[in-house]
Amino acid sequence: MLGCAGWRGDTYYAHRTPPKRARKETTFRFGDPGAGWNAVRNLKDVQVAWVHNDLGVIELHAQCDDQGDSTLDQYTDHMRIDWTAWKVDSQEQTKLLGRAALHTVVTAELDGVARRNEMWVVKKNGCLFDLRYSASPTQFERGRKDFAKVVAGFRFPVRG
């Protein structure tokens, strides 16, 4: 019997089988961004996502195994693939999940459209997590508090 993957409520449930894939996924919790954010399911390479018609997109991604031993700066820089005009607005070394984390805000363009992105990147227990909020520059500040709720509720590992 195959275990289900996906998310319900405040928890992403990893695949239980097949074992090869299960080793590369994990179960984690997160906060609720609040009213107006609609869940998006079945996105490639993204376990959890919401879209708000006025405020943007929030995505959570986890990868266990095979992520290598790059620095948090290098992982963050890797997220610029497909983006142009990448400008770091702020970046700070901080803590998330009791581990070193890199918190970054950038302004960039995707297919010629300007976006602001807030990202958290952290490694823990062999897993790499990136949490991202993306919005138009004019709406970015309005959605940051909702993204902060998602990050504040982020928990790993989840037992039981």
Short mmCIF file of C-alpha atoms in Angstrom, two decimals:
data_model
loop_
_atom_site.label_atom_id
_atom_site.label_comp_id
_atom_site.label_asym_id
_atom_site.label_seq_id
_atom_site.Cartn_x
_atom_site.Cartn_y
_atom_site.Cartn_z
CA MET A 1 0.00 0.00 0.00
CA LEU A 2 1.33 3.40 -0.93
CA GLY A 3 1.41 6.09 1.72
CA CYS A 4 -0.07 9.40 0.76
CA ALA A 5 1.94 12.53 0.26
CA GLY A 6 0.63 16.02 0.25
CA TRP A 7 -0.55 18.39 2.86
CA ARG A 8 -3.49 18.90 5.09
CA GLY A 9 -3.95 21.68 7.58
CA ASP A 10 -0.53 22.75 8.82
CA THR A 11 1.48 19.66 7.85
CA TYR A 12 3.13 18.34 4.71
CA TYR A 13 3.17 14.53 4.74
CA ALA A 14 6.06 12.88 2.93
CA HIS A 15 5.71 9.88 0.69
CA ARG A 16 5.90 6.68 2.71
CA THR A 17 6.76 4.53 -0.35
CA PRO A 18 8.40 3.83 -2.69
CA PRO A 19 11.45 3.79 -0.41
CA LYS A 20 13.77 5.38 -2.99
CA ARG A 21 11.60 8.48 -3.13
CA ALA A 22 10.72 8.44 0.57
CA ARG A 23 14.37 8.97 1.51
CA LYS A 24 14.27 12.25 -0.38
CA GLU A 25 11.21 13.71 1.31
CA THR A 26 10.26 14.65 4.82
CA THR A 27 7.28 15.63 6.91
CA PHE A 28 7.20 19.22 8.22
CA ARG A 29 4.78 21.77 9.67
CA PHE A 30 4.18 25.42 8.84
CA GLY A 31 2.00 28.35 9.80
CA ASP A 32 -1.20 29.38 8.04
CA PRO A 33 -0.83 32.56 5.95
CA GLY A 34 -4.46 33.52 6.64
CA ALA A 35 -7.47 34.70 4.67
CA GLY A 36 -7.24 35.17 0.93
CA TRP A 37 -4.43 32.65 0.37
CA ASN A 38 -5.56 29.68 -1.73
CA ALA A 39 -3.74 26.36 -1.60
CA VAL A 40 -2.11 25.18 -4.82
CA ARG A 41 -1.43 21.47 -5.09
CA ASN A 42 0.66 19.25 -7.34
CA LEU A 43 3.34 21.76 -8.32
CA LYS A 44 6.58 20.30 -9.60
CA ASP A 45 9.38 20.49 -7.00
CA VAL A 46 7.22 22.43 -4.50
CA GLN A 47 5.56 20.61 -1.62
CA VAL A 48 3.38 23.43 -0.27
CA ALA A 49 2.15 26.60 -2.01
CA TRP A 50 -0.48 29.29 -1.75
CA VAL A 51 -1.55 32.02 -4.17
CA HIS A 52 -3.24 35.27 -3.21
CA ASN A 53 -4.79 37.11 -6.17
CA ASP A 54 -3.66 40.49 -4.81
CA LEU A 55 -0.49 39.66 -2.88
CA GLY A 56 1.51 36.97 -4.65
CA VAL A 57 2.77 33.44 -4.03
CA ILE A 58 4.19 31.55 -1.04
CA GLU A 59 6.13 28.31 -1.67
CA LEU A 60 7.80 25.79 0.64
CA HIS A 61 10.28 23.28 -0.68
CA ALA A 62 12.20 20.54 1.11
CA GLN A 63 14.88 18.24 -0.24
CA CYS A 64 16.51 15.49 1.77
CA ASP A 65 19.58 13.66 0.45
CA ASP A 66 21.41 14.62 -2.72
CA GLN A 67 21.58 18.35 -1.92
CA GLY A 68 25.35 18.32 -1.49
CA ASP A 69 27.35 20.38 0.94
CA SER A 70 27.00 23.89 -0.48
CA THR A 71 26.77 26.96 1.73
CA LEU A 72 23.49 28.72 2.45
CA ASP A 73 24.73 31.56 0.22
CA GLN A 74 25.24 29.12 -2.64
CA TYR A 75 21.80 27.56 -2.18
CA THR A 76 20.21 31.01 -2.14
CA ASP A 77 22.15 32.01 -5.25
CA HIS A 78 20.92 28.84 -6.97
CA MET A 79 17.35 30.13 -6.54
CA ARG A 80 18.11 32.89 -9.05
CA ILE A 81 17.90 30.46 -11.97
CA ASP A 82 15.36 31.81 -14.50
CA TRP A 83 15.52 35.30 -12.90
CA THR A 84 17.26 38.33 -14.40
CA ALA A 85 18.20 41.74 -12.96
CA TRP A 86 18.75 40.01 -9.56
CA LYS A 87 19.46 42.65 -6.88
CA VAL A 88 19.89 41.71 -3.22
CA ASP A 89 17.97 44.25 -1.12
CA SER A 90 18.87 42.71 2.24
CA GLN A 91 20.50 39.57 3.52
CA GLU A 92 21.18 38.35 7.05
CA GLN A 93 22.61 35.27 8.68
CA THR A 94 20.13 34.26 11.37
CA LYS A 95 18.55 31.16 12.94
CA LEU A 96 15.56 29.05 11.97
CA LEU A 97 14.75 25.69 13.55
CA GLY A 98 17.68 26.35 15.87
CA ARG A 99 20.09 26.18 12.91
CA ALA A 100 21.97 28.72 10.83
CA ALA A 101 19.69 30.21 8.20
CA LEU A 102 20.01 32.80 5.48
CA HIS A 103 17.16 35.32 5.21
CA THR A 104 17.25 37.25 1.92
CA VAL A 105 15.09 39.82 0.13
CA VAL A 106 15.75 40.39 -3.58
CA THR A 107 14.25 42.34 -6.42
CA ALA A 108 14.45 40.57 -9.77
CA GLU A 109 12.65 40.00 -13.03
CA LEU A 110 11.00 36.86 -14.31
CA ASP A 111 10.21 36.97 -18.01
CA GLY A 112 10.62 40.76 -17.86
CA VAL A 113 8.20 41.23 -14.95
CA ALA A 114 9.60 42.79 -11.75
CA ARG A 115 9.05 40.82 -8.53
CA ARG A 116 10.30 41.07 -4.95
CA ASN A 117 11.16 37.83 -3.21
CA GLU A 118 11.72 37.04 0.44
CA MET A 119 13.52 33.75 1.06
CA TRP A 120 14.61 31.65 4.01
CA VAL A 121 17.14 28.86 3.42
CA VAL A 122 18.11 26.40 6.17
CA LYS A 123 19.65 22.92 6.44
CA LYS A 124 18.77 20.51 9.22
CA ASN A 125 19.15 16.75 9.72
CA GLY A 126 20.30 16.19 6.14
CA CYS A 127 17.46 18.22 4.64
CA LEU A 128 17.52 21.53 2.81
CA PHE A 129 14.50 23.81 3.16
CA ASP A 130 13.69 26.94 1.21
CA LEU A 131 10.66 29.07 1.97
CA ARG A 132 9.81 31.86 -0.48
CA TYR A 133 7.33 34.67 -0.85
CA SER A 134 7.11 36.46 -4.22
CA ALA A 135 5.00 39.50 -5.12
CA SER A 136 4.94 42.58 -7.29
CA PRO A 137 7.08 45.35 -5.79
CA THR A 138 3.96 47.45 -5.12
CA GLN A 139 2.19 44.67 -3.14
CA PHE A 140 5.22 43.03 -1.53
CA GLU A 141 5.02 44.71 1.90
CA ARG A 142 1.30 43.92 2.24
CA GLY A 143 1.94 40.15 2.09
CA ARG A 144 5.09 39.93 4.23
CA LYS A 145 3.19 39.55 7.51
CA ASP A 146 1.32 36.56 6.06
CA PHE A 147 4.59 34.95 4.98
CA ALA A 148 6.01 35.65 8.45
CA LYS A 149 3.17 33.55 9.92
CA VAL A 150 4.11 30.63 7.66
CA VAL A 151 7.77 30.89 8.69
CA ALA A 152 6.94 31.32 12.41
CA GLY A 153 4.98 28.05 12.33
CA PHE A 154 7.67 26.13 10.48
CA ARG A 155 8.67 22.94 12.37
CA PHE A 156 10.97 20.03 11.54
CA PRO A 157 11.37 17.25 12.41
CA VAL A 158 7.75 16.32 13.03
CA ARG A 159 7.31 13.24 15.19
CA GLY A 160 4.37 10.91 15.26
#
